[in-house]
Amino acid sequence: MTALLAITLGFLSHSNMPNEIPLMAVGFGLRYSPDTPVPVSPDHPLYNRVLIDPIEEMPGSVRLSIARPSTINEGLKLTLEHLHMLAPTSAEAKVRLTARWVSYDGGGMLFGGKNATVTLHYRLTRIDSGAVIFDREIITKAMADNKAGGPMPTLRAATAVNFASIAGCLDKAAFGRAPSDCALTPQFHVTTRRR
């Protein structure tokens, strides 16, 4: 059974805006397929070791469609922090994660569509040598059960799923087990409620 992610005032929100889905969608009991990212243990190679650069090439239109760039960057940071991968300081980091914004599509939601897609490209490199450890494009989708909130909530959900996907993939990549397609499928839909 697919859960509904209700966007109501204050629900799972790390922002000051009401009715806004958070850009971190891990750790709240939300499920993904084929598996749900979980915090890594202290013996994991990436435990508190990842330094994150601001997302590159984010188009200006993202501000209107999803969120301010600073809010989106914070969503990626919070996701890795929650899963215990974010380095507490740059001096403790061993690897650097760079992300490049590729594309997003609201699926014509203003005209009846209910799907949103977000694509980012990620690269993980060793800080000491610059060697590339991981290099992958991730395309994630989210689905809305209604159109009351327009495309923004579902695009935000697709972005949050993308962040959950990179975190789950990095967990596996540390042991050489990253799948060719890192995208997670959310086992929840977005629904909005007007207040």
Coordinates of C-alpha atoms in Angstrom, one line a residue:
M1 CA 0.0 0.0 0.0
T2 CA 1.3 3.4 -0.9
A3 CA 1.4 6.1 1.8
L4 CA 0.3 9.6 1.3
L5 CA 2.7 12.5 2.1
A6 CA 0.3 15.2 3.2
I7 CA 1.6 18.7 2.9
T8 CA 0.0 20.5 5.8
L9 CA 1.2 23.4 7.9
G10 CA 4.3 22.4 9.7
F11 CA 4.3 18.7 8.6
L12 CA 7.9 17.6 8.2
S13 CA 8.9 21.1 7.3
H14 CA 12.3 22.6 7.9
S15 CA 11.3 25.9 6.3
N16 CA 9.4 29.0 7.4
M17 CA 6.9 28.7 4.6
P18 CA 3.6 26.9 5.3
N19 CA 2.4 24.0 3.2
E20 CA 5.9 23.3 2.0
I21 CA 7.3 19.8 1.6
P22 CA 10.8 19.4 3.1
L23 CA 13.8 18.7 0.8
M24 CA 14.9 16.0 3.2
A25 CA 12.7 13.0 3.0
V26 CA 14.6 10.4 5.0
G27 CA 14.1 9.4 8.6
F28 CA 10.4 10.2 8.8
G29 CA 9.1 6.6 8.2
L30 CA 8.8 7.2 4.5
R31 CA 9.6 4.1 2.5
Y32 CA 11.4 3.6 -0.8
S33 CA 12.0 0.8 -3.2
P34 CA 14.2 -1.2 -3.6
D35 CA 15.3 -0.1 -0.1
T36 CA 15.1 2.8 2.3
P37 CA 18.3 4.7 3.2
V38 CA 19.3 4.3 6.9
P39 CA 22.0 6.1 8.9
V40 CA 25.4 4.5 8.4
S41 CA 27.3 3.1 11.4
P42 CA 30.6 4.5 12.8
D43 CA 32.6 1.7 11.0
H44 CA 31.3 2.8 7.6
P45 CA 33.9 4.3 5.2
L46 CA 31.8 7.4 4.7
Y47 CA 30.7 8.0 8.3
N48 CA 31.2 11.7 9.0
R49 CA 33.5 11.9 6.0
V50 CA 31.6 13.7 3.1
L51 CA 32.1 17.4 2.3
I52 CA 29.4 18.8 0.0
D53 CA 29.9 21.6 -2.5
P54 CA 26.9 23.8 -3.5
I55 CA 25.0 22.4 -6.4
E56 CA 26.3 23.6 -9.7
E57 CA 24.4 24.9 -12.7
M58 CA 21.1 25.3 -10.9
P59 CA 18.9 27.4 -13.3
G60 CA 17.3 30.5 -12.0
S61 CA 13.8 29.1 -12.7
V62 CA 14.3 26.6 -9.9
R63 CA 13.7 29.4 -7.4
L64 CA 10.1 29.8 -8.8
S65 CA 9.5 26.1 -9.4
I66 CA 11.0 24.4 -6.4
A67 CA 12.8 26.6 -3.8
R68 CA 15.7 29.0 -3.3
P69 CA 19.1 27.5 -4.3
S70 CA 20.2 27.9 -0.7
T71 CA 17.2 25.9 0.5
I72 CA 17.9 23.1 -2.0
N73 CA 21.5 22.9 -1.0
E74 CA 20.5 22.7 2.6
G75 CA 18.2 19.8 1.8
L76 CA 21.1 17.8 0.4
K77 CA 23.2 18.7 3.4
L78 CA 20.5 17.7 5.9
T79 CA 19.9 14.4 4.1
L80 CA 23.6 13.4 4.4
E81 CA 23.8 14.8 7.9
H82 CA 20.8 12.7 9.0
L83 CA 22.4 9.6 7.5
H84 CA 25.7 10.3 9.3
M85 CA 27.7 10.9 6.2
L86 CA 28.3 14.7 6.4
A87 CA 31.7 15.6 7.8
P88 CA 31.3 17.9 10.9
T89 CA 34.1 20.1 9.6
S90 CA 36.0 20.3 6.4
A91 CA 39.2 19.2 8.2
E92 CA 37.5 15.9 9.0
A93 CA 36.3 15.3 5.4
K94 CA 37.9 12.6 3.3
V95 CA 35.8 12.8 0.2
R96 CA 34.0 15.6 -1.7
L97 CA 30.5 15.3 -3.2
T98 CA 29.8 17.6 -6.1
A99 CA 26.4 17.8 -7.7
R100 CA 25.3 19.4 -10.9
W101 CA 21.7 20.3 -11.7
V102 CA 20.7 18.6 -15.0
S103 CA 17.0 19.2 -15.4
Y104 CA 13.5 19.1 -13.9
D105 CA 10.0 18.7 -15.3
G106 CA 6.7 19.4 -13.6
G107 CA 5.0 17.1 -16.1
G108 CA 2.5 19.7 -17.2
M109 CA 0.9 19.6 -13.8
L110 CA -0.8 22.9 -14.3
F111 CA -2.6 21.3 -17.2
G112 CA -3.5 17.9 -15.6
G113 CA -0.2 16.1 -15.1
K114 CA 0.6 14.7 -11.7
N115 CA 4.2 13.5 -12.1
A116 CA 7.5 15.4 -11.6
T117 CA 11.0 14.5 -12.5
V118 CA 14.3 15.8 -11.3
T119 CA 17.8 14.9 -12.6
L120 CA 21.1 15.6 -11.0
H121 CA 24.6 14.4 -11.7
Y122 CA 26.8 13.5 -8.8
R123 CA 30.6 12.9 -8.4
L124 CA 32.4 11.8 -5.3
T125 CA 36.2 12.4 -5.2
R126 CA 38.9 11.8 -2.7
I127 CA 40.1 15.1 -1.2
D128 CA 43.7 13.9 -0.9
S129 CA 44.2 12.7 -4.5
G130 CA 41.3 14.0 -6.5
A131 CA 40.6 10.4 -7.6
V132 CA 37.0 9.9 -8.7
I133 CA 35.2 7.2 -6.6
F134 CA 31.7 7.6 -7.9
D135 CA 30.2 9.3 -10.9
R136 CA 26.5 9.0 -11.7
E137 CA 23.4 10.7 -13.0
I138 CA 20.2 10.1 -11.0
I139 CA 16.7 10.7 -12.3
T140 CA 14.0 10.6 -9.7
K141 CA 10.2 11.0 -9.9
A142 CA 7.4 11.8 -7.5
M143 CA 3.6 11.6 -8.1
A144 CA 0.8 13.7 -6.8
D145 CA -2.7 12.5 -5.9
N146 CA -4.2 15.8 -6.7
K147 CA -3.3 19.1 -8.3
A148 CA -4.4 21.5 -5.5
G149 CA -0.9 22.7 -4.8
G150 CA 0.3 23.0 -8.4
P151 CA 3.7 21.5 -9.5
M152 CA 5.9 22.9 -6.7
P153 CA 5.2 20.3 -3.9
T154 CA 5.7 17.4 -6.3
L155 CA 8.9 18.9 -7.8
R156 CA 10.1 19.4 -4.2
A157 CA 9.3 15.7 -3.4
A158 CA 11.2 14.5 -6.5
T159 CA 14.2 16.6 -5.4
A160 CA 14.0 15.1 -1.9
V161 CA 13.8 11.6 -3.4
N162 CA 16.9 12.5 -5.5
F163 CA 18.8 13.4 -2.4
A164 CA 17.7 10.2 -0.7
S165 CA 18.8 8.3 -3.8
I166 CA 22.3 9.6 -3.8
A167 CA 22.7 8.9 -0.1
G168 CA 21.5 5.3 -0.5
C169 CA 23.8 4.9 -3.5
L170 CA 26.9 6.3 -1.7
D171 CA 26.3 3.9 1.1
K172 CA 26.5 1.0 -1.4
A173 CA 29.3 2.6 -3.5
A174 CA 31.6 2.6 -0.4
F175 CA 31.6 -1.2 -0.7
G176 CA 31.6 -1.4 -4.5
R177 CA 28.0 -2.4 -4.7
A178 CA 26.3 0.7 -6.2
P179 CA 23.6 -0.3 -8.7
S180 CA 23.8 1.1 -12.3
D181 CA 20.5 2.9 -11.6
C182 CA 20.6 4.6 -8.2
A183 CA 17.2 6.1 -8.4
L184 CA 14.9 5.1 -5.5
T185 CA 11.1 4.8 -6.1
P186 CA 9.1 6.5 -3.3
Q187 CA 6.4 4.4 -1.8
F188 CA 4.4 7.6 -1.1
H189 CA 2.5 10.1 -3.1
V190 CA 2.1 13.8 -2.5
T191 CA -1.2 15.2 -1.6
T192 CA -2.0 18.8 -0.8
R193 CA -4.7 20.3 1.4
R194 CA -5.9 23.8 1.1
R195 CA -6.4 25.5 4.5

